[in-house]
CSV table of C-alpha atoms in Angstrom, one decimal:
chain,number,residue,atom,x,y,z
A,13,MET,CA,101.3,83.7,83.0
A,14,VAL,CA,101.7,87.5,81.9
A,15,LEU,CA,100.2,90.4,83.6
A,16,SER,CA,99.5,93.3,81.3
A,17,SER,CA,99.6,96.8,82.3
A,18,ILE,CA,97.9,98.2,85.3
A,19,PRO,CA,94.2,99.1,84.2
A,20,ASN,CA,93.8,102.6,83.1
A,21,THR,CA,90.4,102.9,84.6
A,22,ILE,CA,90.2,102.7,88.4
A,23,CYS,CA,86.7,102.1,89.1
A,24,ALA,CA,84.6,103.3,92.0
A,25,GLU,CA,87.1,106.0,92.9
A,26,GLU,CA,84.2,108.3,93.0
A,27,TRP,CA,83.3,107.1,96.5
A,28,TYR,CA,86.7,106.1,97.4
A,29,PHE,CA,88.0,109.5,97.8
A,30,PRO,CA,85.1,111.0,100.0
A,31,LEU,CA,85.7,108.0,102.2
A,32,VAL,CA,89.2,108.6,103.0
A,33,ILE,CA,89.3,112.5,102.9
A,34,ILE,CA,88.2,113.4,106.3
A,35,PHE,CA,88.3,117.2,107.5
A,36,PHE,CA,90.4,116.8,110.8
A,37,PRO,CA,89.6,118.9,113.8
A,38,GLN,CA,91.6,122.1,113.6
A,39,TRP,CA,94.0,120.9,116.5
A,40,LEU,CA,95.0,118.0,114.2
A,41,VAL,CA,95.7,120.1,111.2
A,42,SER,CA,99.6,120.4,112.3
A,43,SER,CA,101.9,118.0,110.9
A,44,LEU,CA,104.5,116.6,113.3
A,45,MET,CA,107.2,118.7,111.3
A,46,LYS,CA,105.4,121.8,112.6
A,47,ILE,CA,105.2,120.5,116.2
A,48,VAL,CA,108.8,119.3,116.2
A,49,GLY,CA,110.0,122.3,114.8
A,50,HIS,CA,108.7,124.5,117.6
A,51,GLY,CA,111.2,122.7,120.0
A,52,LEU,CA,109.8,120.0,122.3
A,53,GLU,CA,110.9,119.5,125.8
A,54,THR,CA,108.4,116.7,126.5
A,55,LEU,CA,106.6,114.2,124.3
A,56,PRO,CA,103.0,115.5,123.7
A,57,GLN,CA,100.4,113.5,125.6
A,58,GLN,CA,98.4,112.5,122.5
A,59,TYR,CA,101.4,110.6,121.2
A,60,VAL,CA,102.0,108.5,124.4
A,61,GLN,CA,101.0,105.0,123.7
A,62,PRO,CA,99.4,102.9,126.6
A,63,PRO,CA,102.2,100.5,128.1
A,64,GLU,CA,100.6,97.6,126.4
A,65,GLU,CA,101.0,99.0,123.0
A,66,ARG,CA,104.8,99.9,123.3
A,67,LEU,CA,107.4,97.7,122.0
A,68,ASP,CA,108.7,95.6,124.8
A,69,VAL,CA,112.5,95.0,124.5
A,70,SER,CA,112.0,91.9,126.1
A,71,GLU,CA,110.0,90.6,123.3
A,72,LEU,CA,112.8,91.0,120.8
A,73,VAL,CA,113.9,88.0,119.0
A,74,SER,CA,117.6,88.6,118.1
A,75,LYS,CA,118.3,85.2,116.8
A,76,GLU,CA,116.2,85.3,114.0
A,77,SER,CA,116.1,87.4,110.9
A,78,LEU,CA,113.9,87.6,107.7
A,79,PRO,CA,115.0,85.7,104.5
A,80,THR,CA,116.9,87.7,102.0
A,81,ILE,CA,116.4,86.5,98.6
A,82,ASP,CA,118.4,87.1,95.6
A,83,VAL,CA,116.0,87.6,92.6
A,84,SER,CA,118.6,88.3,89.9
A,85,ASN,CA,117.2,85.1,88.1
A,86,TRP,CA,113.5,85.4,88.3
A,87,ASP,CA,113.2,82.1,86.2
A,88,ASP,CA,115.2,79.9,88.6
A,89,PRO,CA,112.9,77.4,90.4
A,90,GLU,CA,114.8,77.8,93.8
A,91,VAL,CA,114.0,81.5,93.7
A,92,ALA,CA,110.4,80.9,93.2
A,93,LYS,CA,110.5,78.4,95.9
A,94,SER,CA,112.3,80.6,98.4
A,95,ILE,CA,109.7,83.5,97.5
A,96,CYS,CA,106.8,81.2,98.2
A,97,GLU,CA,108.1,79.7,101.5
A,98,ALA,CA,108.9,83.0,102.9
A,99,ALA,CA,105.5,84.3,101.9
A,100,SER,CA,104.1,81.3,104.0
A,101,LYS,CA,106.0,81.1,106.9
A,102,TRP,CA,107.1,84.8,107.4
A,103,GLY,CA,104.8,86.9,105.5
A,104,PHE,CA,107.8,89.4,104.8
A,105,PHE,CA,111.2,89.0,103.2
A,106,GLN,CA,113.7,91.1,101.6
A,107,ILE,CA,114.9,91.0,97.9
A,108,ILE,CA,118.4,92.0,96.6
A,109,ASN,CA,119.6,92.3,92.9
A,110,HIS,CA,116.1,93.2,91.9
A,111,GLY,CA,117.3,95.5,89.0
A,112,LEU,CA,116.4,99.0,90.6
A,113,PRO,CA,119.6,101.0,90.6
A,114,ILE,CA,120.8,102.4,94.0
A,115,GLU,CA,120.8,105.7,92.4
A,116,LEU,CA,117.0,105.5,92.1
A,117,LEU,CA,116.6,104.3,95.5
A,118,GLU,CA,118.6,107.0,97.0
A,119,SER,CA,116.9,109.7,95.0
A,120,MET,CA,113.6,108.5,96.4
A,121,LYS,CA,114.7,108.8,100.0
A,122,SER,CA,116.0,112.3,99.2
A,123,ALA,CA,112.6,113.2,97.6
A,124,VAL,CA,110.9,112.3,101.0
A,125,HIS,CA,113.2,114.6,102.8
A,126,GLY,CA,112.8,117.1,100.0
A,127,PHE,CA,109.2,117.4,100.5
A,128,PHE,CA,109.1,117.4,104.3
A,129,GLY,CA,111.8,119.8,104.3
A,130,LEU,CA,109.6,122.4,102.6
A,131,PRO,CA,108.2,125.2,104.7
A,132,ASN,CA,104.8,124.4,106.4
A,133,GLU,CA,102.9,126.6,104.2
A,134,GLU,CA,104.0,124.7,101.0
A,135,ARG,CA,103.3,121.4,102.6
A,136,ARG,CA,99.6,122.5,103.7
A,137,LYS,CA,98.7,122.8,100.2
A,138,TYR,CA,98.4,118.8,100.1
A,139,TRP,CA,96.7,118.6,103.4
A,140,LYS,CA,93.9,115.8,103.3
A,141,GLY,CA,90.7,117.4,102.7
A,142,GLN,CA,92.1,120.4,101.0
A,143,SER,CA,94.7,119.2,98.5
A,144,VAL,CA,95.1,120.6,95.0
A,145,SER,CA,94.4,117.1,93.7
A,146,ASN,CA,92.4,114.1,94.8
A,147,THR,CA,95.3,111.8,93.8
A,148,VAL,CA,97.9,113.2,96.5
A,149,PHE,CA,97.2,114.3,100.0
A,150,LEU,CA,99.3,114.7,103.3
A,151,THR,CA,98.2,113.1,106.4
A,152,THR,CA,99.5,112.9,110.1
A,153,SER,CA,99.2,109.6,112.1
A,154,PHE,CA,96.9,107.0,110.4
A,155,SER,CA,93.3,107.6,111.4
A,156,PRO,CA,93.1,110.6,113.7
A,157,GLN,CA,89.2,110.5,113.7
A,158,SER,CA,89.2,107.0,115.1
A,159,GLU,CA,92.6,106.7,117.2
A,160,LYS,CA,92.8,107.4,121.0
A,161,VAL,CA,96.4,107.9,120.5
A,162,LEU,CA,98.2,109.4,117.5
A,163,GLU,CA,101.1,107.7,115.7
A,164,TRP,CA,104.3,109.7,115.4
A,165,LYS,CA,104.3,109.9,111.5
A,166,ASP,CA,103.4,112.1,108.7
A,167,SER,CA,102.8,110.7,105.2
A,168,LEU,CA,102.3,112.1,101.7
A,169,ASN,CA,100.0,109.6,100.0
A,170,PHE,CA,99.9,109.3,96.0
A,171,HIS,CA,97.1,107.3,94.0
A,172,TYR,CA,98.9,106.4,90.9
A,173,LYS,CA,96.5,106.3,87.9
A,174,PRO,CA,98.5,105.3,84.8
A,175,GLY,CA,98.2,107.7,81.9
A,176,ASP,CA,96.4,110.4,83.7
A,177,ASN,CA,99.1,113.1,83.3
A,178,GLU,CA,96.6,115.7,84.5
A,179,SER,CA,96.6,114.5,88.0
A,180,SER,CA,100.3,113.8,88.4
A,181,ALA,CA,100.9,117.3,87.1
A,182,SER,CA,99.5,118.7,90.4
A,183,TRP,CA,101.9,116.6,92.5
A,184,PRO,CA,104.6,118.5,94.4
A,185,PRO,CA,107.5,119.5,92.2
A,186,VAL,CA,110.1,118.6,94.7
A,187,CYS,CA,109.3,114.9,94.4
A,188,LYS,CA,106.6,114.4,91.5
A,189,ASP,CA,109.3,113.0,88.9
A,190,GLN,CA,111.1,110.7,91.3
A,191,VAL,CA,107.6,109.2,92.6
A,192,LEU,CA,106.6,108.6,89.0
A,193,ASP,CA,109.9,107.1,87.9
A,194,TYR,CA,110.1,105.0,90.9
A,195,ILE,CA,106.3,103.4,90.5
A,196,LYS,CA,106.8,102.8,86.8
A,197,ARG,CA,110.0,100.9,87.3
A,198,ALA,CA,109.0,99.2,90.4
A,199,GLU,CA,105.9,98.0,88.5
A,200,PHE,CA,107.9,95.2,86.8
A,201,ILE,CA,108.9,93.7,90.5
A,202,ILE,CA,105.3,93.8,91.7
A,203,LYS,CA,104.2,91.8,88.6
A,204,ARG,CA,106.9,89.1,88.9
A,205,LEU,CA,106.4,88.6,92.4
A,206,LEU,CA,102.6,88.1,91.8
A,207,GLN,CA,103.3,85.7,89.0
A,208,VAL,CA,105.6,83.6,91.1
A,209,LEU,CA,103.0,83.6,94.1
A,210,LEU,CA,99.9,83.0,92.2
A,211,LYS,CA,101.7,80.2,90.1
A,212,SER,CA,102.3,78.3,93.3
A,213,LEU,CA,98.6,78.5,93.8
A,214,ASP,CA,98.0,76.8,90.4
A,215,VAL,CA,96.9,79.8,88.8
A,216,GLU,CA,98.3,79.4,85.3
A,217,GLU,CA,96.9,82.6,83.7
A,218,ILE,CA,96.1,85.9,85.2
A,219,ASP,CA,93.3,87.5,82.9
A,220,LYS,CA,92.2,90.8,83.2
A,221,ALA,CA,89.6,90.1,86.2
A,222,LYS,CA,92.3,88.6,88.2
A,223,GLU,CA,94.8,91.2,87.4
A,224,TYR,CA,92.1,93.8,88.5
A,225,ALA,CA,91.5,91.8,91.7
A,226,LEU,CA,95.4,91.9,92.3
A,227,MET,CA,96.5,95.1,91.4
A,228,GLY,CA,93.7,97.3,90.1
A,229,SER,CA,94.8,100.2,92.5
A,230,VAL,CA,98.2,101.4,93.3
A,231,PHE,CA,99.2,103.7,96.2
A,232,VAL,CA,102.7,105.1,97.2
A,233,ASN,CA,103.4,106.8,100.6
A,234,LEU,CA,106.4,109.0,101.5
A,235,ASN,CA,106.5,108.4,105.1
A,236,TYR,CA,108.4,110.7,107.5
A,237,TYR,CA,109.1,110.0,111.2
A,238,PRO,CA,110.8,113.1,112.8
A,239,HIS,CA,113.3,112.3,115.5
A,240,CYS,CA,111.4,111.8,118.8
A,241,LEU,CA,112.4,112.5,122.3
A,242,ASN,CA,111.1,109.4,123.7
A,243,PRO,CA,110.7,106.8,120.9
A,244,GLU,CA,110.0,103.9,123.5
A,245,LEU,CA,106.8,105.8,124.5
A,246,THR,CA,105.3,106.2,120.9
A,247,ALA,CA,104.8,104.6,118.0
A,248,GLY,CA,105.7,105.6,114.6
A,249,ILE,CA,103.2,103.2,113.1
A,250,GLY,CA,101.1,100.7,115.4
A,251,ARG,CA,100.5,97.4,115.2
A,252,HIS,CA,99.0,96.4,112.0
A,253,ALA,CA,98.8,94.2,109.0
A,254,ASP,CA,98.5,95.9,105.5
A,255,LEU,CA,95.2,95.5,103.5
A,256,SER,CA,97.0,95.2,100.2
A,257,THR,CA,97.6,92.3,97.8
A,258,ILE,CA,101.3,92.9,98.3
A,259,THR,CA,103.6,95.7,99.6
A,260,LEU,CA,107.0,96.9,98.2
A,261,LEU,CA,109.0,98.9,100.9
A,262,LEU,CA,112.1,100.8,100.7
A,263,GLN,CA,113.3,101.9,104.1
A,264,ASP,CA,116.3,103.9,104.8
A,265,ASP,CA,119.5,102.9,106.9
A,266,ILE,CA,118.0,104.1,110.3
A,267,GLY,CA,116.1,101.1,110.9
A,268,GLY,CA,112.8,100.7,113.2
A,269,LEU,CA,110.8,98.4,111.3
A,270,TYR,CA,109.7,95.3,113.4
A,271,VAL,CA,107.7,92.2,112.2
A,272,ARG,CA,106.0,89.7,114.3
A,273,ALA,CA,107.9,86.4,114.6
A,274,PRO,CA,106.3,83.4,113.1
A,275,GLU,CA,105.7,81.7,116.7
A,276,GLY,CA,105.0,83.2,119.9
A,277,ASN,CA,104.7,86.9,120.6
A,278,GLY,CA,108.2,88.0,119.8
A,279,TRP,CA,109.2,90.8,117.3
A,280,ILE,CA,112.1,90.7,114.7
A,281,HIS,CA,114.0,93.9,113.7
A,282,VAL,CA,114.2,94.2,109.9
A,283,SER,CA,117.7,95.2,109.7
A,284,PRO,CA,118.1,97.4,106.7
A,285,ILE,CA,120.3,96.2,103.7
A,286,ASP,CA,121.9,98.7,101.2
A,287,GLY,CA,119.8,98.4,98.1
A,288,ALA,CA,117.2,95.8,99.4
A,289,LEU,CA,113.6,96.2,99.1
A,290,VAL,CA,111.2,94.7,101.8
A,291,VAL,CA,108.3,92.5,100.6
A,292,ASN,CA,105.1,91.8,102.6
A,293,ILE,CA,102.0,89.9,102.0
A,294,GLY,CA,98.7,91.9,102.5
A,295,ASP,CA,95.4,90.9,103.8
A,296,ALA,CA,94.1,90.7,100.5
A,297,LEU,CA,96.4,87.9,99.4
A,298,GLN,CA,95.9,86.2,102.6
A,299,ILE,CA,92.2,86.0,101.7
A,300,MET,CA,92.9,84.9,98.0
A,301,SER,CA,95.3,82.2,98.9
A,302,ASN,CA,92.9,81.0,101.8
A,303,ASP,CA,95.7,81.4,104.2
A,304,ARG,CA,98.4,79.6,102.3
A,305,TYR,CA,100.3,83.0,102.5
A,306,ARG,CA,100.2,85.3,105.5
A,307,SER,CA,99.8,88.8,106.1
A,308,VAL,CA,101.7,89.7,109.3
A,309,GLU,CA,101.7,92.3,111.9
A,310,HIS,CA,104.3,94.7,111.9
A,311,ARG,CA,105.3,98.3,113.6
A,312,ALA,CA,107.5,101.1,113.2
A,313,ILE,CA,109.6,103.0,116.0
A,314,PRO,CA,111.0,106.4,115.3
A,315,SER,CA,114.6,107.3,116.0
A,316,ARG,CA,115.7,109.5,118.9
A,317,SER,CA,118.4,111.3,117.0
A,318,ARG,CA,117.6,111.0,113.1
A,319,ASN,CA,114.6,111.5,110.9
A,320,ARG,CA,113.5,108.3,109.4
A,321,VAL,CA,111.9,107.8,106.1
A,322,SER,CA,110.3,104.7,104.3
A,323,ILE,CA,108.5,104.4,100.9
A,324,PRO,CA,105.8,101.6,100.6
A,325,ILE,CA,104.1,100.9,97.2
A,326,PHE,CA,100.7,99.1,97.9
A,327,ALA,CA,99.3,97.0,95.2
A,328,ASN,CA,95.7,96.7,95.9
A,329,PRO,CA,92.7,94.9,94.4
A,330,GLY,CA,90.4,97.3,92.4
A,331,LEU,CA,88.0,98.9,94.6
A,332,ASP,CA,84.9,97.1,93.2
A,333,ALA,CA,86.7,93.8,92.8
A,334,SER,CA,85.3,90.8,94.3
A,335,ILE,CA,88.0,88.8,96.5
A,336,GLY,CA,87.8,85.7,98.3
A,337,PRO,CA,89.6,82.4,98.0
A,338,LEU,CA,90.7,81.6,94.3
A,339,PRO,CA,88.9,78.7,92.6
A,340,GLU,CA,92.3,77.2,91.9
A,341,VAL,CA,93.1,77.1,95.6
A,342,LEU,CA,89.6,75.4,96.4
A,343,ALA,CA,89.7,73.0,93.5
A,344,SER,CA,91.0,70.0,95.7
A,345,GLY,CA,88.0,70.3,97.9
A,346,GLU,CA,89.8,72.7,100.5
A,347,LYS,CA,87.1,74.6,102.6
A,348,PRO,CA,87.1,78.3,102.3
A,349,ILE,CA,88.1,80.3,105.2
A,350,TYR,CA,87.0,83.4,103.9
A,351,ARG,CA,83.8,84.7,102.2
A,352,GLN,CA,83.6,86.5,99.0
A,353,LEU,CA,83.4,90.3,99.5
A,354,ILE,CA,83.9,93.6,97.8
A,355,TYR,CA,87.3,94.9,98.3
A,356,GLY,CA,86.0,98.5,98.7
A,357,ASP,CA,83.7,97.2,101.6
A,358,TYR,CA,86.9,95.7,103.4
A,359,LEU,CA,88.7,98.9,102.7
A,360,ARG,CA,85.9,100.9,104.3
A,361,TYR,CA,86.0,98.8,107.5
A,362,TYR,CA,89.6,98.9,107.7
A,363,LEU,CA,89.9,102.7,107.4
A,364,ALA,CA,87.2,103.2,109.9
A,365,LYS,CA,89.5,101.9,112.7
A,366,GLY,CA,93.0,102.7,114.0
A,367,HIS,CA,95.7,100.1,113.7
A,368,GLU,CA,94.7,97.1,115.8
A,369,GLY,CA,97.0,94.4,114.8
A,370,LYS,CA,95.2,91.4,112.6
A,371,LYS,CA,91.8,91.9,113.9
A,372,THR,CA,90.5,93.4,110.6
A,373,ILE,CA,90.9,90.2,108.8
A,374,ASP,CA,88.2,88.7,110.9
A,375,PHE,CA,85.6,91.1,108.9
A,376,ALA,CA,86.3,88.8,105.8
A,377,LYS,CA,86.0,85.3,107.4
A,378,LYS,CA,83.0,83.0,106.7
A,379,GLY,CA,80.3,83.1,109.5
């Protein structure tokens, strides 16, 4: 089973970017870096989460931790077994010995600090709705136009289109080369993970149509969480599951990522491991696997004293790809939990809401 390169043509992008590029009210057109830079004495009210959305320390599960899988030998059946079991039970796991050098990972973290360390006037060139390129845009929070409370996060978002040198030429010089290098080198890991996960679903060959449905569109976010006076009152990212097929996340050494425990309502802290990458299943793969694999709620909390960064790569279906339970999964007569739908419709529904846990996937379920 071989995945070829990511398709050079990303279909339906003509309607995708008008969909997500929203002109925010003027009071929102201020990144957190600007707000924090003015010197806060109290947490602004628009960032104070209601009590039910704050992380309750009594719900932390200290006795459990996510699986850590050594992937130095991708062809080892035990490695494949560990990956598939983690995707089924936890929806999250960490991988080590994946082949990306520490120097590359550190350069990516430095690139995030580099961009967000620029003067506000430089960052504003990339603001969502007025960016110099439709393949890179700066946002604050997740969906300010639909959120009652804002998240304590700024994010520089990249839409990667292989072979499109013209678009990437407009990316911020302070981080462009690092982002391009990281995406290209991480692509191998994403493909190997998908090969392993799909083979366990009896998919022996990934043709062009399946490949487009798995990773027809790739996005990278440079997430920046400024230090916060009262991290216990706010959310860096609220409770949500990703809408991707699979997400590959690089986090720094500060910590702050929490994942819903497999049982009950507890939360597990994803302790940073030097050189590791965090992998999580997205809604699209949960739908395709008919719940064999799980997308799981997760959230992030900022630090009181340090500026935290994280870099997720989202491998998403192509925007006009049809997704639903794979025929191979249903071949034994298993009943489909989800209907067939166009991924762009799911994306539209997801982006129209603020983060609200796992509720979004109900949109894809059969009536």
